[in-house]
Coordinates of C-alpha atoms and ligand atoms in Angstrom, one line a residue:
Chain A
X1 CA 57.3 84.8 100.7
X2 CA 58.2 86.7 97.7
X3 CA 61.9 87.5 96.7
X4 CA 61.7 91.3 97.6
X5 CA 60.6 90.6 101.2
X6 CA 63.2 87.8 101.7
X7 CA 65.7 90.4 100.4
X8 CA 64.4 93.3 102.8
X9 CA 64.6 90.9 105.9
X10 CA 68.2 89.7 104.9
X11 CA 69.2 93.4 104.4
X12 CA 67.7 94.3 107.8
X13 CA 69.4 91.3 109.6
X14 CA 72.8 92.3 108.0
X15 CA 72.3 96.0 108.9
X16 CA 71.3 95.0 112.6
X17 CA 74.5 93.0 113.2
X18 CA 76.7 95.8 111.8
X19 CA 75.1 98.2 114.0
X20 CA 75.4 96.0 116.9
X21 CA 79.1 95.9 116.5
X22 CA 79.4 99.6 116.1
X23 CA 77.2 99.7 119.3
X24 CA 79.7 97.4 121.2
X25 CA 82.6 99.5 120.1
X26 CA 81.0 102.6 121.2
X27 CA 80.0 101.2 124.6
X28 CA 83.5 100.2 125.2
X29 CA 85.1 103.5 124.5
X30 CA 82.2 105.3 126.2
X31 CA 82.5 103.2 129.4
X32 CA 86.2 103.8 129.5
X33 CA 85.9 107.5 128.6
X34 CA 83.2 108.2 131.1
X35 CA 84.9 106.5 134.0
X36 CA 88.4 107.7 133.0
X37 CA 88.0 111.4 132.1
X38 CA 87.4 112.4 135.4
X39 CA 90.9 111.5 136.8
X40 CA 92.8 112.9 133.7
X41 CA 94.3 116.4 134.0
X42 CA 97.7 117.8 133.5
X43 CA 99.0 116.4 136.8
X44 CA 97.8 112.9 136.2
X45 CA 99.8 112.9 132.8
X46 CA 103.1 114.4 134.4
X47 CA 103.5 113.2 137.9
X48 CA 104.4 109.7 139.4
X49 CA 101.9 107.7 141.2
X50 CA 101.6 108.3 145.0
X51 CA 100.3 106.7 148.1
X52 CA 100.5 103.3 147.0
X53 CA 99.1 104.1 143.6
X54 CA 95.9 105.5 144.8
X55 CA 96.8 108.9 144.1
X56 CA 99.1 110.8 141.7
X57 CA 99.7 110.2 137.9
X58 CA 101.2 107.8 135.5
X59 CA 104.0 109.8 133.9
X60 CA 106.6 107.0 134.5
X61 CA 104.4 104.5 132.7
X62 CA 103.8 106.7 129.7
X63 CA 107.5 107.5 129.2
X64 CA 108.4 103.9 129.8
X65 CA 106.0 102.9 126.9
X66 CA 107.4 105.6 124.7
X67 CA 110.7 104.2 125.3
X68 CA 109.5 100.5 124.5
X69 CA 107.8 101.8 121.3
X70 CA 110.8 103.6 120.1
X71 CA 113.2 100.6 121.1
X72 CA 111.2 98.0 119.4
X73 CA 111.0 100.2 116.0
X74 CA 114.7 100.7 116.0
X75 CA 115.1 97.0 115.9
X76 CA 112.0 95.7 114.0
X77 CA 111.8 98.4 111.2
X78 CA 115.2 98.0 109.4
X79 CA 115.1 94.2 109.9
X80 CA 111.5 93.9 108.8
X81 CA 111.7 96.1 105.7
X82 CA 115.2 94.6 104.5
X83 CA 113.7 91.3 104.9
X84 CA 110.6 92.2 102.8
X85 CA 113.1 93.7 100.2
X86 CA 114.8 90.2 100.1
X87 CA 111.8 88.2 99.7
X88 CA 110.0 90.5 97.1
X89 CA 112.7 92.0 95.1
X90 CA 115.7 89.4 95.3
X91 CA 114.3 86.1 96.0
X92 CA 111.7 85.4 93.3
X93 CA 109.1 82.9 94.4
X94 CA 111.2 79.9 94.9
X95 CA 111.2 77.5 97.9
X96 CA 113.2 79.5 100.1
X97 CA 111.0 82.4 99.8
X98 CA 107.9 80.1 100.5
X99 CA 109.6 78.7 103.5
X100 CA 110.5 82.3 104.9
X101 CA 106.9 83.3 104.4
X102 CA 105.6 80.4 106.1
X103 CA 107.9 81.0 109.0
X104 CA 106.9 84.7 109.0
X105 CA 103.2 83.7 109.3
X106 CA 103.9 81.3 112.0
X107 CA 105.7 83.9 113.8
X108 CA 102.7 86.0 113.7
X109 CA 100.3 83.4 115.1
X110 CA 102.6 82.7 118.2
X111 CA 100.7 83.9 121.3
X112 CA 102.4 86.9 122.7
X113 CA 103.1 85.3 126.2
X114 CA 105.3 82.9 124.4
X115 CA 107.4 85.8 123.1
X116 CA 107.6 86.9 126.7
X117 CA 109.0 83.7 127.8
X118 CA 111.3 83.5 124.9
X119 CA 112.5 87.0 125.5
X120 CA 113.2 86.2 129.1
X121 CA 115.2 83.1 128.4
X122 CA 117.3 84.9 125.6
X123 CA 117.5 88.5 126.2
X124 CA 117.2 88.7 130.0
X125 CA 118.9 85.4 131.1
X126 CA 121.1 84.2 128.2
X127 CA 122.5 87.4 127.1
X128 CA 122.4 88.9 130.5
X129 CA 120.4 92.1 129.9
X130 CA 118.4 91.4 133.0
X131 CA 114.9 93.1 133.3
X132 CA 115.6 96.0 131.0
X133 CA 114.2 98.3 128.4
X134 CA 116.5 96.8 125.9
X135 CA 115.3 93.2 126.7
X136 CA 111.7 94.3 126.5
X137 CA 112.1 96.4 123.2
X138 CA 113.8 93.4 121.5
X139 CA 111.0 91.1 122.7
X140 CA 108.3 93.6 121.5
X141 CA 110.3 94.1 118.3
X142 CA 110.1 90.2 117.5
X143 CA 106.5 90.4 118.1
X144 CA 106.0 93.2 115.5
X145 CA 108.4 91.8 113.0
X146 CA 105.8 89.7 111.3
X147 CA 103.3 92.8 110.9
X148 CA 106.2 94.9 109.6
X149 CA 107.3 92.1 107.2
X150 CA 103.9 91.5 105.7
X151 CA 102.9 95.2 105.2
X152 CA 106.2 96.1 103.7
X153 CA 105.8 93.1 101.4
X154 CA 102.5 94.1 100.2
X155 CA 103.8 97.7 99.9
X156 CA 106.6 96.6 97.4
X157 CA 104.2 94.3 95.7
X158 CA 102.0 97.1 95.0
X159 CA 104.7 99.2 93.2
X160 CA 103.9 98.8 89.5
X161 CA 106.2 96.6 87.6
X162 CA 106.7 99.3 85.0
X163 CA 108.6 101.5 87.3
X164 CA 111.1 98.8 87.7
X165 CA 111.4 98.0 83.9
X166 CA 111.6 101.8 83.3
X167 CA 114.4 102.2 85.8
X168 CA 116.4 99.0 84.5
X169 CA 115.9 100.3 80.9
X170 CA 117.9 103.4 81.9
X171 CA 120.8 101.4 83.0
X172 CA 120.0 101.6 86.8
X173 CA 121.2 98.8 88.9
X174 CA 118.9 96.8 91.1
X175 CA 119.9 98.5 94.2
X176 CA 119.7 101.9 92.8
X177 CA 116.2 100.9 91.5
X178 CA 114.9 99.8 94.8
X179 CA 116.5 102.9 96.7
X180 CA 115.3 105.6 94.2
X181 CA 112.2 104.3 92.7
X182 CA 110.8 101.3 94.6
X183 CA 111.2 102.4 98.3
X184 CA 109.8 105.9 97.8
X185 CA 106.6 104.8 96.2
X186 CA 106.2 102.0 98.6
X187 CA 106.9 104.3 101.6
X188 CA 103.3 105.3 102.4
X189 CA 102.2 101.8 102.8
X190 CA 105.3 100.6 104.7
X191 CA 104.8 103.6 107.2
X192 CA 101.2 102.5 107.7
X193 CA 102.3 99.0 108.6
X194 CA 105.0 100.7 111.1
X195 CA 102.3 102.8 112.8
X196 CA 99.9 100.0 113.1
X197 CA 102.6 98.1 114.9
X198 CA 103.2 101.0 117.1
X199 CA 99.6 100.7 118.2
X200 CA 100.2 97.1 118.9
X201 CA 103.4 97.4 120.7
X202 CA 102.0 100.1 123.1
X203 CA 99.2 97.7 124.0
X204 CA 101.0 94.5 124.7
X205 CA 101.3 93.1 128.2
X206 CA 102.5 89.7 128.0
X207 CA 105.8 90.3 126.2
X208 CA 106.9 92.8 128.8
X209 CA 105.8 90.9 131.8
X210 CA 108.9 89.2 132.3
X211 CA 111.5 91.2 130.5
X212 CA 111.1 94.9 131.5
X213 CA 108.0 95.9 133.4
X214 CA 108.3 97.2 136.9
X215 CA 105.6 97.1 139.4
X216 CA 106.5 100.6 140.6
X217 CA 109.5 102.8 140.1
X218 CA 109.8 106.1 141.7
X219 CA 112.2 107.5 139.2
X220 CA 112.3 107.4 135.4
X221 CA 114.7 104.9 133.8
X222 CA 118.1 106.2 133.3
X223 CA 119.6 103.8 130.8
X224 CA 118.4 101.2 128.2
X225 CA 119.5 98.6 130.9
X226 CA 117.0 99.9 133.6
X227 CA 113.5 98.6 134.2
X228 CA 110.7 100.6 133.3
X229 CA 107.0 100.9 133.9
X230 CA 104.6 100.8 131.0
X231 CA 101.1 101.6 130.5
X232 CA 99.4 98.3 130.0
X233 CA 101.3 96.6 132.7
X234 CA 100.6 99.4 135.0
X235 CA 96.8 99.1 134.2
X236 CA 97.1 95.4 135.2
X237 CA 98.6 96.2 138.3
X238 CA 96.2 98.9 139.3
X239 CA 93.5 96.6 138.5
X240 CA 94.6 93.5 140.3
X241 CA 97.4 93.9 142.7
X242 CA 97.8 97.5 143.9
X243 CA 97.9 98.2 147.5
X244 CA 94.1 99.1 147.5
X245 CA 92.6 97.9 144.3
X246 CA 89.4 99.7 144.9
X247 CA 90.9 103.1 145.6
X248 CA 93.2 102.8 142.5
X249 CA 90.0 102.0 140.2
X250 CA 89.5 105.4 138.9
X251 CA 93.2 105.8 138.2
X252 CA 92.9 102.4 136.3
X253 CA 90.2 103.8 134.1
X254 CA 92.3 106.9 133.6
X255 CA 95.1 104.7 132.4
X256 CA 93.0 102.7 130.3
X257 CA 91.7 105.9 128.6
X258 CA 95.2 107.3 127.9
X259 CA 96.4 103.9 126.4
X260 CA 93.2 103.9 124.0
X261 CA 93.9 107.5 123.2
X262 CA 97.6 106.7 122.3
X263 CA 96.7 103.6 120.0
X264 CA 93.8 105.6 118.4
X265 CA 96.2 108.4 117.8
X266 CA 98.6 106.3 116.0
X267 CA 96.0 104.5 113.8
X268 CA 94.7 108.0 112.8
X269 CA 98.4 109.1 112.3
X270 CA 98.9 106.1 110.0
X271 CA 95.7 107.1 108.0
X272 CA 96.7 110.7 107.7
X273 CA 100.3 110.2 106.8
X274 CA 99.3 107.6 104.2
X275 CA 97.1 110.0 102.7
X276 CA 99.5 112.8 102.6
X277 CA 102.4 110.8 101.2
X278 CA 100.2 109.3 98.6
X279 CA 99.1 112.9 97.5
X280 CA 102.8 114.0 97.6
X281 CA 103.8 111.1 95.5
X282 CA 101.2 112.0 92.9
X283 CA 102.3 115.8 92.9
X284 CA 106.0 115.0 92.8
Chain B
X1 CA 124.7 99.1 63.9
X2 CA 122.6 96.0 65.2
X3 CA 123.0 92.6 63.7
X4 CA 121.4 89.3 64.9
X5 CA 122.7 86.0 63.9
X6 CA 120.6 82.9 64.1
X7 CA 118.6 84.0 67.1
X8 CA 116.4 81.5 69.0
X9 CA 114.6 82.4 72.2
X10 CA 112.5 80.2 74.4
X11 CA 110.1 81.0 77.2
X12 CA 110.7 77.6 79.0
X13 CA 109.7 75.2 76.3
X14 CA 108.0 77.6 74.0
X15 CA 110.0 78.6 71.1
X16 CA 109.1 82.2 70.7
X17 CA 111.7 83.6 68.3
X18 CA 112.9 81.1 65.4
X19 CA 116.3 81.6 63.8
X20 CA 116.1 85.2 63.0
X21 CA 119.1 87.0 61.3
X22 CA 118.8 90.6 60.4
X23 CA 120.7 93.8 60.2
X24 CA 119.9 97.4 60.9
X25 CA 121.9 100.3 59.7
X26 CA 122.8 103.4 61.8
X27 CA 120.3 106.4 61.5
X28 CA 117.6 104.5 60.3
X29 CA 114.2 103.8 61.4
X30 CA 113.3 100.1 61.3
X31 CA 109.6 98.8 61.8
X32 CA 108.5 95.4 63.3
X33 CA 105.2 94.5 62.1
X34 CA 103.1 91.3 62.5
X35 CA 100.1 89.7 64.3
X36 CA 99.6 89.8 68.0
X37 CA 101.8 87.3 69.7
X38 CA 104.3 86.7 67.0
X39 CA 107.3 87.7 69.0
X40 CA 107.9 91.4 68.1
X41 CA 108.2 92.7 71.6
X42 CA 110.3 89.6 72.6
X43 CA 112.6 90.2 69.7
X44 CA 113.1 94.0 70.7
X45 CA 113.7 93.3 74.3
X46 CA 116.8 91.2 73.2
X47 CA 118.5 94.3 72.1
X48 CA 118.7 95.8 75.6
X49 CA 118.6 92.5 77.5
X50 CA 115.4 93.2 79.2
X51 CA 114.4 89.6 78.7
X52 CA 117.1 88.8 81.2
X53 CA 114.6 90.0 83.8
X54 CA 112.2 87.2 82.9
X55 CA 112.8 83.9 84.6
X56 CA 113.2 80.6 82.9
X57 CA 114.2 81.8 79.3
X58 CA 116.9 80.7 77.0
X59 CA 118.7 82.3 74.1
X60 CA 120.7 80.8 71.2
X61 CA 122.7 82.8 68.6
X62 CA 124.4 86.2 68.6
X63 CA 123.2 89.8 68.9
X64 CA 125.7 92.3 67.7
X65 CA 125.5 96.1 68.5
X66 CA 128.3 98.2 67.3
X67 CA 129.9 95.0 66.3
X68 CA 130.0 93.5 69.8
X69 CA 128.1 90.5 71.0
X70 CA 126.0 92.0 73.7
X71 CA 125.5 88.6 75.3
X72 CA 129.1 88.2 75.8
X73 CA 130.3 87.8 79.4
X74 CA 132.4 91.0 79.3
X75 CA 129.4 93.3 78.6
X76 CA 128.0 95.4 81.4
X77 CA 124.4 95.2 81.1
X78 CA 123.7 98.5 82.8
X79 CA 126.1 100.4 80.2
X80 CA 124.4 98.5 77.4
X81 CA 120.9 99.8 78.5
X82 CA 122.2 103.2 78.6
X83 CA 123.5 102.9 75.1
X84 CA 120.3 101.2 74.0
X85 CA 117.4 103.2 75.3
X86 CA 113.7 101.9 75.4
X87 CA 110.3 103.5 75.2
X88 CA 107.4 101.3 76.4
X89 CA 103.8 100.8 75.2
X90 CA 102.1 102.5 78.1
X91 CA 103.8 105.6 79.2
X92 CA 105.6 104.8 82.6
X93 CA 107.1 107.9 84.2
X94 CA 108.3 107.5 87.7
X95 CA 106.3 109.2 90.6
X96 CA 108.8 112.0 90.5
X97 CA 108.8 115.6 89.2
X98 CA 109.2 116.0 85.4
X99 CA 112.7 117.2 86.0
X100 CA 113.6 114.4 88.2
X101 CA 112.1 111.9 85.6
X102 CA 114.5 113.1 82.9
X103 CA 117.5 113.5 85.4
X104 CA 117.0 110.1 86.8
X105 CA 119.2 108.2 84.2
X106 CA 122.0 110.7 84.7
X107 CA 121.9 110.4 88.4
X108 CA 121.9 106.5 88.6
X109 CA 124.8 106.7 86.2
X110 CA 126.8 108.7 88.7
X111 CA 126.5 112.2 87.2
X112 CA 126.7 114.7 90.1
X113 CA 127.3 118.0 88.3
X114 CA 124.0 119.9 88.9
X115 CA 124.6 122.4 86.1
X116 CA 125.3 119.7 83.6
X117 CA 122.2 117.8 84.7
X118 CA 120.0 120.8 84.2
X119 CA 121.4 121.3 80.9
X120 CA 121.0 117.8 79.8
X121 CA 117.4 117.8 81.1
X122 CA 116.4 120.9 78.9
X123 CA 118.2 119.4 75.9
X124 CA 116.5 116.1 76.3
X125 CA 113.1 117.7 76.8
X126 CA 113.7 119.8 73.6
X127 CA 114.8 116.9 71.6
X128 CA 111.7 115.2 72.7
X129 CA 109.6 118.3 71.7
X130 CA 108.2 118.7 75.2
X131 CA 110.2 121.7 76.4
X132 CA 107.9 124.4 75.4
X133 CA 104.9 122.6 77.2
X134 CA 106.6 121.9 80.5
X135 CA 109.5 124.5 81.0
X136 CA 107.3 126.5 83.4
X137 CA 106.4 123.4 85.6
X138 CA 109.4 121.2 85.6
X139 CA 109.0 120.6 89.3
X140 CA 105.3 119.4 89.0
X141 CA 104.6 115.8 89.1
X142 CA 104.9 113.9 85.8
X143 CA 101.6 112.5 86.4
X144 CA 100.0 115.9 85.7
X145 CA 101.0 115.5 82.2
X146 CA 98.6 114.0 79.4
X147 CA 99.2 110.5 78.3
X148 CA 100.9 111.9 75.0
X149 CA 103.2 114.3 77.0
X150 CA 104.0 111.5 79.4
X151 CA 105.2 109.4 76.4
X152 CA 107.3 112.3 75.1
X153 CA 108.7 112.6 78.7
X154 CA 109.6 109.0 78.7
X155 CA 111.3 109.5 75.4
X156 CA 113.2 112.6 76.8
X157 CA 114.2 110.5 79.8
X158 CA 115.6 107.8 77.4
X159 CA 117.6 110.5 75.5
X160 CA 119.1 112.0 78.6
X161 CA 121.6 109.2 79.0
X162 CA 122.8 109.7 75.2
X163 CA 121.9 106.4 73.9
X164 CA 122.8 105.5 70.3
X165 CA 119.9 103.0 69.7
X166 CA 116.2 103.9 70.6
X167 CA 114.0 100.9 70.9
X168 CA 110.2 101.9 70.9
X169 CA 107.4 99.1 71.6
X170 CA 104.2 100.6 70.2
X171 CA 105.0 103.9 71.7
X172 CA 101.7 105.5 70.2
X173 CA 99.2 102.8 70.6
X174 CA 97.9 104.2 73.8
X175 CA 97.8 107.7 72.4
X176 CA 95.1 110.0 70.6
X177 CA 95.8 110.8 66.8
X178 CA 97.5 114.2 67.6
X179 CA 99.8 113.0 70.1
X180 CA 100.5 109.9 67.8
X181 CA 101.4 112.4 65.0
X182 CA 103.5 114.3 67.4
X183 CA 105.5 111.1 68.2
X184 CA 105.7 110.3 64.6
X185 CA 107.2 113.6 63.8
X186 CA 109.7 113.1 66.6
X187 CA 110.8 110.0 65.2
X188 CA 111.6 111.6 62.1
X189 CA 113.7 114.1 63.8
X190 CA 115.5 111.8 66.0
X191 CA 116.6 109.7 63.1
X192 CA 119.5 111.9 62.3
X193 CA 121.1 111.0 65.7
X194 CA 119.7 107.7 66.8
X195 CA 119.1 104.2 65.3
X196 CA 115.4 103.6 65.9
X197 CA 113.5 100.3 66.1
X198 CA 109.9 100.6 66.4
X199 CA 107.2 98.0 67.0
X200 CA 103.7 99.0 65.7
X201 CA 100.3 97.6 64.8
X202 CA 99.5 100.5 62.7
X203 CA 100.6 99.7 58.9
X204 CA 100.2 103.4 58.0
X205 CA 102.5 104.3 60.8
X206 CA 105.0 101.8 59.7
X207 CA 104.8 103.2 56.1
X208 CA 105.1 106.7 57.3
X209 CA 108.0 106.6 59.8
X210 CA 110.3 103.7 58.8
X211 CA 113.1 103.2 56.2
X212 CA 112.9 99.4 56.7
X213 CA 110.3 97.1 57.8
X214 CA 110.3 93.3 59.2
X215 CA 107.2 91.2 59.0
X216 CA 107.1 88.9 61.7
X217 CA 104.9 85.7 62.1
X218 CA 104.9 83.0 64.8
X219 CA 108.3 83.7 65.9
X220 CA 109.7 83.9 62.3
X221 CA 110.9 86.7 60.2
X222 CA 108.8 86.3 57.0
X223 CA 110.1 89.3 55.1
X224 CA 112.5 92.1 55.7
X225 CA 113.1 94.8 53.2
X226 CA 112.7 98.5 52.4
X227 CA 109.5 99.9 53.6
X228 CA 108.7 101.1 50.2
X229 CA 109.0 97.9 48.6
X230 CA 107.3 96.0 51.5
X231 CA 104.2 98.0 51.1
X232 CA 104.0 98.3 47.3
X233 CA 105.4 95.0 46.2
X234 CA 106.2 92.4 48.8
X235 CA 107.8 89.3 47.8
X236 CA 105.8 86.8 49.9
X237 CA 102.0 86.4 49.5
X238 CA 101.6 86.3 53.5
X239 CA 103.2 89.7 53.7
X240 CA 100.6 90.9 51.0
X241 CA 97.7 89.4 52.9
X242 CA 98.8 90.8 56.2
X243 CA 99.5 94.4 54.9
X244 CA 96.2 94.6 53.1
X245 CA 94.4 93.4 56.2
X246 CA 93.1 89.8 55.0
X247 CA 94.3 88.5 58.3
X248 CA 95.8 89.5 61.7
Ligands
ATP1 N1 107.1 86.6 80.0 C1 106.7 85.7 79.2 N2 106.6 84.2 79.5 C2 106.1 83.4 78.8 N3 105.7 83.6 77.4 C3 105.7 84.9 76.9 C4 106.1 85.9 77.8 N4 106.2 87.0 77.2 C5 105.6 86.8 75.8 N5 105.4 85.3 75.9 C6 105.0 84.7 74.7 O1 105.8 85.0 73.5 C7 105.0 85.1 72.4 C8 105.5 86.4 71.8 O2 105.1 87.5 72.6 P1 105.5 89.1 72.3 O3 104.9 89.9 73.5 O4 106.8 89.1 71.8 O5 104.4 89.1 70.9 P2 104.2 90.5 70.3 O6 104.4 90.2 68.7 O7 104.8 91.6 70.7 O8 102.5 90.7 70.5 P3 101.7 92.1 70.7 O9 101.6 92.6 69.2 O10 100.4 91.7 71.1 O11 102.5 92.9 71.6 C9 103.7 85.0 72.7 O12 102.9 83.9 72.4 C10 103.5 85.2 74.1 O13 102.5 84.4 74.8
MG2 MG1 104.2 93.5 72.0

């Protein structure tokens, strides 16, 4: 066989496999969309489940997921960004930093169910928050911390060294340099990391299982110490342990579609904001 | 204005600056020349303590600016860098507007008065011969300027905090001939108000802009004298060889 033919075959195989992946993705999305779209209407998005979850909407679960996302960010963003600032801007590349980095990586590889268990032990029991939005938010925050730290570190490292030297050469201190030059130019990439972690948080089930998620709540949570429903857990309940699983099936697909839309929305938002901020940085 | 006494500087074990003593008078332009890697930039960065930012370095000897040892414990490094401005080889404006770039040094040094800042920005841009080109687009990004304009912006940025010394590390090496001659003209004008030290690889440039020239080789100051003498009738043969382009 000559070289040309071999090359063409290889190229054909590579292309086949990548098209296959796209195909798989499209079938999953298509399957969920076709099955879910029928039940989605305004009422579905704005009312609570009815008739043992075989009728009605998923409003409380949407609200619960929203609270959990916001709560986990309030906790994880400042902590993650500050920790990244410490390792990149202050700590150099010594043993402590390598140790911190190793630990962060290990944290990222812990299965999310273990976070759930830990969250239950610490926040629910030890600190006495009970099954609550705050316990769930903290647990989810821990889960996303490594993502935020990692992306923030990369963002800070991508800031050209010449900005730092330029700033110091004008008599700026370290903190001023970080605040006025480094953070603004790293912001688009930090933001991307944050939004990606939003996608992750809104989809996770295991960490909220023992820390916040309620099977069914007739009303919305009234404080951070209340339990809440959440989309991924609601989906799990609908699919496995509702009062009538068969009758709940369309609602389950509807819920799945809403969940996917939320995650996709945040991913697109990340891409969009990043582009816009980058452009603004160049103009400004 | 600047005086070094038996300065030795090390990157780890590498002896980069070898026992250099020299003096620079106020309101003069001093050029540093020498082959690549001989320590010109390293020596220049000692004057505003930029080498402090590099790990694992060591300094021996004294460096006096306005008769004060700038490596003394009582010296505030940020204050020193305000007084000893620096312009880098590659223009490095911040990703901010033209105005904000020049205002930056004032703002980080605690100046709040908006009118004062605006006035200083204008003065500095004028002093850097850039005002006429940018006065209508002060709030546009600095990245929209050409390389030569960006470099003059960086000079304006350094001038805004009212330094008395200006260090320039090959400020024109990344620029086209026209921008280069603008920078050289500028150096001429700035001389009356500042003490300038400039590193350059361009012999003609050194001859054109400087009053005194120091020739460095392998971390040593081989010869230091009036630029005229240096280029017409140097004491050392190595200097003669370098200047006439026989090596380096
Ligand atoms: N950060 C650093 N760490 C270790 N060694 C360094 C560092 N910076 C410079 N050196 C070394 O010190 C010596 C002097 O470097 P320096 O940059 O001062 O030379 P230079 O005369 O400015 O050269 P050029 O004309 O190429 O800019 C070189 O041998 C270089 O390898
Ligand atoms: Mg150099």
